[in-house]
PDB file of C-alpha atoms in Angstrom:
ATOM      1  CA  MET A   1      11.187  47.492  -2.672  1.00 42.00           C
ATOM      2  CA  GLU A   2      12.896  49.659   0.275  1.00 59.00           C
ATOM      3  CA  VAL A   3      14.126  48.948   3.267  1.00 68.00           C
ATOM      4  CA  SER A   4      14.715  51.855   5.584  1.00 69.00           C
ATOM      5  CA  VAL A   5      13.292  55.940   5.769  1.00 73.00           C
ATOM      6  CA  THR A   6      14.961  57.867   3.293  1.00 72.00           C
ATOM      7  CA  TYR A   7      16.859  60.500   5.189  1.00 70.00           C
ATOM      8  CA  CYS A   8      18.634  57.234   7.252  1.00 71.00           C
ATOM      9  CA  ALA A   9      20.148  56.046   4.473  1.00 70.00           C
ATOM     10  CA  LYS A  10      22.479  59.007   4.321  1.00 78.00           C
ATOM     11  CA  HIS A  11      22.642  59.233   7.857  1.00 83.00           C
ATOM     12  CA  LEU A  12      27.006  58.754   8.433  1.00 85.00           C
ATOM     13  CA  ASN A  13      28.155  57.274  11.233  1.00 85.00           C
ATOM     14  CA  LYS A  14      31.772  57.736  13.315  1.00 90.00           C
ATOM     15  CA  GLU A  15      34.187  57.060  10.907  1.00 90.00           C
ATOM     16  CA  LYS A  16      31.858  58.753   8.258  1.00 89.00           C
ATOM     17  CA  GLN A  17      30.402  55.580   6.144  1.00 88.00           C
ATOM     18  CA  THR A  18      26.863  55.288   5.698  1.00 85.00           C
ATOM     19  CA  PRO A  19      25.187  52.391   5.804  1.00 82.00           C
ATOM     20  CA  GLU A  20      25.665  51.514   2.241  1.00 81.00           C
ATOM     21  CA  GLU A  21      29.995  51.863   2.833  1.00 85.00           C
ATOM     22  CA  LEU A  22      29.162  49.933   6.350  1.00 83.00           C
ATOM     23  CA  PHE A  23      26.986  46.954   4.723  1.00 84.00           C
ATOM     24  CA  ALA A  24      29.073  46.275   1.369  1.00 84.00           C
ATOM     25  CA  PRO A  25      31.764  44.287   2.310  1.00 84.00           C
ATOM     26  CA  THR A  26      30.220  42.012   4.086  1.00 83.00           C
ATOM     27  CA  TYR A  27      27.296  41.298   1.705  1.00 87.00           C
ATOM     28  CA  ASP A  28      30.335  39.546  -1.038  1.00 86.00           C
ATOM     29  CA  GLU A  29      30.575  36.644   2.470  1.00 87.00           C
ATOM     30  CA  LEU A  30      26.680  36.558   3.139  1.00 90.00           C
ATOM     31  CA  ASP A  31      25.858  36.307  -0.073  1.00 91.00           C
ATOM     32  CA  LYS A  32      28.366  33.897  -1.091  1.00 93.00           C
ATOM     33  CA  LYS A  33      27.007  31.578   2.867  1.00 94.00           C
ATOM     34  CA  ALA A  34      23.369  31.846   0.875  1.00 95.00           C
ATOM     35  CA  THR A  35      24.159  30.306  -2.563  1.00 95.00           C
ATOM     36  CA  ASP A  36      25.846  27.771  -0.862  1.00 96.00           C
ATOM     37  CA  TRP A  37      22.563  27.210   1.675  1.00 95.00           C
ATOM     38  CA  LEU A  38      20.643  26.869  -0.935  1.00 95.00           C
ATOM     39  CA  LYS A  39      22.439  24.523  -3.210  1.00 94.00           C
ATOM     40  CA  ARG A  40      22.567  22.037  -0.864  1.00 92.00           C
ATOM     41  CA  THR A  41      19.072  22.081   0.356  1.00 93.00           C
ATOM     42  CA  SER A  42      18.271  21.869  -3.502  1.00 92.00           C
ATOM     43  CA  GLU A  43      20.029  17.864  -3.201  1.00 90.00           C
ATOM     44  CA  ASN A  44      19.265  16.951  -0.041  1.00 90.00           C
ATOM     45  CA  CYS A  45      15.512  18.067  -1.764  1.00 92.00           C
ATOM     46  CA  THR A  46      16.521  16.861  -5.150  1.00 91.00           C
ATOM     47  CA  VAL A  47      17.602  13.224  -2.913  1.00 89.00           C
ATOM     48  CA  VAL A  48      14.817  12.885  -0.776  1.00 92.00           C
ATOM     49  CA  ALA A  49      12.488  13.376  -3.902  1.00 93.00           C
ATOM     50  CA  ALA A  50      13.884  10.439  -5.040  1.00 92.00           C
ATOM     51  CA  LEU A  51      13.553   7.904  -2.801  1.00 93.00           C
ATOM     52  CA  ASN A  52      10.213   9.422  -2.045  1.00 94.00           C
ATOM     53  CA  ALA A  53       9.504   8.495  -5.267  1.00 93.00           C
ATOM     54  CA  THR A  54      10.863   5.421  -5.882  1.00 93.00           C
ATOM     55  CA  VAL A  55       8.679   4.308  -2.548  1.00 93.00           C
ATOM     56  CA  ALA A  56       5.532   5.451  -4.329  1.00 91.00           C
ATOM     57  CA  PHE A  57       6.032   3.307  -7.090  1.00 91.00           C
ATOM     58  CA  SER A  58       8.107  -0.250  -5.612  1.00 89.00           C
ATOM     59  CA  ALA A  59       4.740   0.252  -3.079  1.00 87.00           C
ATOM     60  CA  ALA A  60       2.386   1.460  -6.331  1.00 85.00           C
ATOM     61  CA  TYR A  61       3.517  -1.743  -8.362  1.00 83.00           C
ATOM     62  CA  SER A  62       3.471  -4.266  -5.695  1.00 82.00           C
ATOM     63  CA  ILE A  63       0.294  -3.183  -4.739  1.00 72.00           C
ATOM     64  CA  TYR A  64      -0.766  -4.075  -8.836  1.00 65.00           C
ATOM     65  CA  THR A  65       1.419  -7.127  -9.469  1.00 65.00           C
ATOM     66  CA  ARG A  66      -1.020  -8.390  -5.895  1.00 62.00           C
ATOM     67  CA  ARG A  67      -4.347  -8.322  -6.997  1.00 63.00           C
ATOM     68  CA  THR A  68      -3.304  -9.276 -10.664  1.00 59.00           C
ATOM     69  CA  LYS A  69      -2.472 -12.919  -9.504  1.00 56.00           C
TER      70      LYS A  69
END
């Protein structure tokens, strides 16, 4: 996947840096933050899914026991 036009990737700024050289130092920090965010989000989703399953199971079980009495 190409993000920018090829000729733009070769341009230099005032410090003689290409876009890749300018972005590379900040990428590591962004990558770490994104990884941490994704881990926290997936943990929270797992907790919510477990709670939903518990409520659904208990509701289904209580309906079943009422019908069998």
